[in-house]
GROMACS .gro file of C-alpha atoms in nm:
model
  217
    1MET     CA    1  -0.252   1.452 -11.229
    2ALA     CA    2  -0.251   1.186 -11.420
    3ASN     CA    3  -0.442   0.842 -11.502
    4LEU     CA    4  -0.269   0.561 -11.344
    5LEU     CA    5  -0.392   0.226 -11.432
    6PHE     CA    6  -0.325  -0.060 -11.212
    7ASP     CA    7  -0.341  -0.454 -11.248
    8LEU     CA    8  -0.491  -0.656 -11.008
    9ASP     CA    9  -0.374  -0.968 -10.954
   10GLY     CA   10   0.002  -0.975 -10.829
   11THR     CA   11  -0.016  -0.613 -10.812
   12LEU     CA   12  -0.258  -0.449 -10.593
   13VAL     CA   13  -0.401  -0.781 -10.439
   14ASP     CA   14  -0.263  -1.147 -10.352
   15SER     CA   15  -0.527  -1.356 -10.509
   16VAL     CA   16  -0.377  -1.671 -10.537
   17PRO     CA   17  -0.479  -1.840 -10.275
   18SER     CA   18  -0.873  -1.825 -10.365
   19MET     CA   19  -0.794  -1.866 -10.692
   20CYS     CA   20  -0.560  -2.196 -10.634
   21ALA     CA   21  -0.820  -2.325 -10.408
   22ALA     CA   22  -1.128  -2.292 -10.688
   23ALA     CA   23  -0.840  -2.490 -10.928
   24ASN     CA   24  -0.779  -2.747 -10.680
   25THR     CA   25  -1.171  -2.837 -10.595
   26MET     CA   26  -1.195  -2.841 -11.010
   27LEU     CA   27  -0.883  -3.095 -10.975
   28ALA     CA   28  -1.016  -3.332 -10.763
   29ARG     CA   29  -1.326  -3.360 -10.919
   30ILE     CA   30  -1.121  -3.510 -11.175
   31GLY     CA   31  -0.892  -3.706 -10.954
   32ARG     CA   32  -0.609  -3.498 -11.017
   33ASP     CA   33  -0.356  -3.373 -10.669
   34PRO     CA   34  -0.382  -3.014 -10.575
   35VAL     CA   35  -0.096  -2.769 -10.660
   36PRO     CA   36   0.013  -2.558 -10.442
   37ALA     CA   37  -0.004  -2.196 -10.445
   38GLU     CA   38   0.357  -2.082 -10.452
   39THR     CA   39   0.334  -2.333 -10.791
   40TYR     CA   40  -0.031  -2.160 -10.924
   41LYS     CA   41   0.133  -1.821 -10.941
   42ASN     CA   42   0.311  -1.934 -11.273
   43PHE     CA   43  -0.031  -1.999 -11.416
   44VAL     CA   44  -0.182  -1.621 -11.347
   45GLY     CA   45  -0.192  -1.298 -11.593
   46HIS     CA   46  -0.295  -1.454 -11.960
   47GLY     CA   47  -0.651  -1.474 -11.876
   48MET     CA   48  -0.840  -1.735 -11.639
   49ALA     CA   49  -0.887  -1.968 -11.991
   50ARG     CA   50  -0.500  -1.985 -11.972
   51GLN     CA   51  -0.498  -2.010 -11.620
   52ILE     CA   52  -0.657  -2.367 -11.574
   53LYS     CA   53  -0.482  -2.500 -11.907
   54GLY     CA   54  -0.156  -2.434 -11.714
   55VAL     CA   55  -0.288  -2.596 -11.413
   56LEU     CA   56  -0.409  -2.904 -11.570
   57HIS     CA   57  -0.094  -2.914 -11.796
   58HIS     CA   58   0.066  -2.922 -11.484
   59THR     CA   59  -0.109  -3.179 -11.368
   60GLY     CA   60  -0.117  -3.451 -11.589
   61GLY     CA   61  -0.220  -3.241 -11.930
   62VAL     CA   62  -0.522  -3.132 -12.090
   63PRO     CA   63  -0.811  -3.358 -12.172
   64GLU     CA   64  -0.900  -3.400 -12.512
   65SER     CA   65  -1.273  -3.324 -12.498
   66GLY     CA   66  -1.399  -3.171 -12.153
   67PHE     CA   67  -1.195  -2.883 -12.114
   68ASP     CA   68  -1.490  -2.603 -12.159
   69ASP     CA   69  -1.645  -2.826 -11.882
   70LEU     CA   70  -1.409  -2.779 -11.695
   71LEU     CA   71  -1.302  -2.457 -11.696
   72GLU     CA   72  -1.710  -2.367 -11.657
   73GLN     CA   73  -1.679  -2.602 -11.305
   74PHE     CA   74  -1.340  -2.374 -11.209
   75LEU     CA   75  -1.535  -2.017 -11.258
   76MET     CA   76  -1.871  -2.144 -11.058
   77VAL     CA   77  -1.635  -2.239 -10.778
   78TYR     CA   78  -1.452  -1.922 -10.772
   79PHE     CA   79  -1.671  -1.656 -10.908
   80ASP     CA   80  -1.944  -1.814 -10.554
   81ASP     CA   81  -1.656  -1.682 -10.365
   82PRO     CA   82  -1.364  -1.487 -10.509
   83LEU     CA   83  -1.291  -1.322 -10.181
   84THR     CA   84  -1.176  -1.557  -9.899
   85GLY     CA   85  -0.801  -1.573  -9.884
   86THR     CA   86  -0.738  -1.261 -10.116
   87ASN     CA   87  -0.607  -0.980  -9.960
   88THR     CA   88  -0.383  -0.647 -10.058
   89TYR     CA   89  -0.038  -0.638 -10.036
   90PRO     CA   90   0.121  -0.430  -9.747
   91ASN     CA   91   0.034  -0.084  -9.781
   92VAL     CA   92  -0.213  -0.030 -10.086
   93PRO     CA   93  -0.483   0.095  -9.935
   94ASN     CA   94  -0.288   0.418  -9.764
   95THR     CA   95  -0.079   0.463 -10.099
   96LEU     CA   96  -0.367   0.449 -10.296
   97ALA     CA   97  -0.525   0.713 -10.098
   98ARG     CA   98  -0.270   0.935 -10.123
   99LEU     CA   99  -0.223   0.920 -10.513
  100VAL     CA  100  -0.568   1.052 -10.469
  101ASN     CA  101  -0.506   1.324 -10.267
  102ASP     CA  102  -0.235   1.414 -10.521
  103GLY     CA  103  -0.494   1.448 -10.762
  104HIS     CA  104  -0.508   1.146 -11.024
  105ARG     CA  105  -0.696   0.918 -11.132
  106LEU     CA  106  -0.731   0.565 -11.104
  107ALA     CA  107  -0.856   0.257 -11.295
  108VAL     CA  108  -0.788  -0.133 -11.286
  109ILE     CA  109  -0.687  -0.317 -11.602
  110THR     CA  110  -0.707  -0.721 -11.486
  111GLN     CA  111  -0.792  -0.999 -11.728
  112LYS     CA  112  -1.025  -1.136 -11.436
  113PRO     CA  113  -1.363  -1.065 -11.535
  114ALA     CA  114  -1.497  -0.740 -11.371
  115GLU     CA  115  -1.753  -0.864 -11.176
  116PRO     CA  116  -1.536  -1.051 -10.949
  117ALA     CA  117  -1.295  -0.783 -10.930
  118ARG     CA  118  -1.509  -0.519 -10.871
  119ARG     CA  119  -1.627  -0.764 -10.541
  120ILE     CA  120  -1.277  -0.822 -10.457
  121LEU     CA  121  -1.217  -0.401 -10.497
  122ASP     CA  122  -1.495  -0.306 -10.299
  123TRP     CA  123  -1.445  -0.595  -9.984
  124LEU     CA  124  -1.114  -0.474  -9.946
  125GLY     CA  125  -1.171  -0.098  -9.946
  126LEU     CA  126  -1.037  -0.033 -10.245
  127GLY     CA  127  -1.358   0.037 -10.467
  128ASP     CA  128  -1.432   0.408 -10.414
  129MET     CA  129  -1.084   0.507 -10.545
  130ILE     CA  130  -1.123   0.293 -10.851
  131GLY     CA  131  -1.329   0.523 -11.112
  132VAL     CA  132  -1.305   0.270 -11.392
  133ILE     CA  133  -1.256  -0.088 -11.414
  134THR     CA  134  -1.170  -0.295 -11.776
  135GLY     CA  135  -1.173  -0.654 -11.708
  136GLY     CA  136  -1.118  -0.967 -11.942
  137ASP     CA  137  -1.481  -0.976 -12.024
  138THR     CA  138  -1.513  -0.627 -12.062
  139LEU     CA  139  -1.355  -0.604 -12.448
  140PRO     CA  140  -1.278  -0.918 -12.710
  141VAL     CA  141  -0.928  -0.887 -12.624
  142LEU     CA  142  -0.674  -0.942 -12.372
  143LYS     CA  143  -0.375  -0.755 -12.234
  144PRO     CA  144  -0.135  -0.731 -12.413
  145ASP     CA  145  -0.331  -0.626 -12.645
  146PRO     CA  146  -0.335  -0.211 -12.601
  147LYS     CA  147  -0.666  -0.110 -12.644
  148MET     CA  148  -0.712  -0.296 -12.278
  149ILE     CA  149  -0.530   0.033 -12.200
  150THR     CA  150  -0.677   0.285 -12.490
  151ALA     CA  151  -1.016   0.189 -12.417
  152THR     CA  152  -1.014   0.258 -12.010
  153LEU     CA  153  -0.810   0.599 -12.106
  154ALA     CA  154  -1.138   0.693 -12.315
  155ARG     CA  155  -1.305   0.678 -11.975
  156MET     CA  156  -1.105   0.876 -11.821
  157PRO     CA  157  -0.991   1.280 -11.843
  158PRO     CA  158  -0.754   1.346 -12.063
  159GLY     CA  159  -0.402   1.389 -11.936
  160PRO     CA  160  -0.061   1.159 -11.902
  161ALA     CA  161  -0.082   0.773 -11.809
  162MET     CA  162   0.105   0.481 -11.641
  163MET     CA  163   0.059   0.120 -11.621
  164ILE     CA  164   0.163   0.002 -11.270
  165GLY     CA  165   0.169  -0.379 -11.334
  166ASP     CA  166   0.366  -0.696 -11.230
  167SER     CA  167   0.416  -0.888 -11.497
  168ASP     CA  168   0.609  -0.852 -11.861
  169VAL     CA  169   0.226  -0.867 -11.962
  170ASP     CA  170   0.167  -0.558 -11.840
  171GLU     CA  171   0.477  -0.416 -11.957
  172LYS     CA  172   0.374  -0.532 -12.290
  173THR     CA  173   0.068  -0.360 -12.307
  174ALA     CA  174   0.211  -0.036 -12.144
  175LEU     CA  175   0.489  -0.032 -12.445
  176ALA     CA  176   0.206  -0.080 -12.726
  177ALA     CA  177  -0.035   0.162 -12.578
  178GLY     CA  178   0.261   0.430 -12.554
  179ILE     CA  179   0.295   0.524 -12.200
  180SER     CA  180   0.483   0.456 -11.923
  181PHE     CA  181   0.539   0.143 -11.666
  182LEU     CA  182   0.596   0.057 -11.320
  183PHE     CA  183   0.728  -0.235 -11.225
  184HIS     CA  184   0.571  -0.436 -10.887
  185SER     CA  185   0.860  -0.677 -10.807
  186ALA     CA  186   0.703  -0.856 -10.503
  187GLY     CA  187   0.407  -0.963 -10.742
  188TYR     CA  188   0.363  -1.323 -10.920
  189GLY     CA  189   0.557  -1.193 -11.225
  190VAL     CA  190   0.902  -1.152 -11.399
  191LEU     CA  191   0.993  -0.848 -11.627
  192ASP     CA  192   1.260  -0.955 -11.976
  193ARG     CA  193   1.591  -0.898 -11.771
  194HIS     CA  194   1.650  -0.625 -12.101
  195SER     CA  195   1.352  -0.425 -11.976
  196GLY     CA  196   1.439  -0.052 -11.831
  197ALA     CA  197   1.137  -0.045 -11.626
  198ALA     CA  198   1.122   0.186 -11.291
  199THR     CA  199   1.066  -0.088 -10.981
  200PHE     CA  200   0.949  -0.131 -10.706
  201ALA     CA  201   0.871  -0.380 -10.425
  202ASP     CA  202   0.717  -0.173 -10.130
  203TRP     CA  203   0.392   0.061 -10.204
  204ARG     CA  204   0.505   0.338 -10.007
  205ALA     CA  205   0.737   0.424 -10.257
  206VAL     CA  206   0.497   0.468 -10.553
  207PRO     CA  207   0.397   0.816 -10.527
  208ASP     CA  208   0.732   0.959 -10.552
  209LEU     CA  209   0.792   0.671 -10.819
  210VAL     CA  210   0.516   0.827 -11.004
  211ALA     CA  211   0.607   1.173 -10.918
  212GLN     CA  212   0.973   1.099 -11.148
  213VAL     CA  213   0.865   0.902 -11.417
  214LEU     CA  214   0.618   1.171 -11.506
  215ALA     CA  215   0.883   1.435 -11.460
  216ALA     CA  216   1.084   1.226 -11.725
  217ALA     CA  217   0.864   1.136 -11.965
   0.00000   0.00000   0.00000
């Protein structure tokens, strides 16, 4: 049995459509053109403030003043409805159920604030399988700070641990905390070409990969 720590956006769920819609609402209010969801993926992974700075840079620059107000506008729109357009990746629910049946404990570590993260997990039918959520507002740090992992594990039973994510930020967090890492290659991010992480695109492969990585640790 192990403690399996999952990133949320780009790993368990494809949430870019909902976040992009909220950002485009904010952009419309300042007279800027919308960005497509495929472009918006490039801004995800470092927290919501960095996300909005990214989309503002892409559409004409971050205003010298008023950034906090624009971020607040985005958050108000997104928090009002983080669900529409958000879906699990194929085979996620069945795979998580199998991992729980195998005796593993599951947690989510995300840069997204914990409340909308919990709403998304519950709405998609994953909430009962996730014992712990560490969100972007749970601690005064974000990934890749290893405290995101150590604080999560402190709320779980002792045992081996593994991080599953879709970006080099997730890998760096796992490495900094001294735990194994699996990379979801069908998500939003990329890994350094020198990374030796085990990778998967199909969630049905995860239980066997988890067993292999744990056996080799």
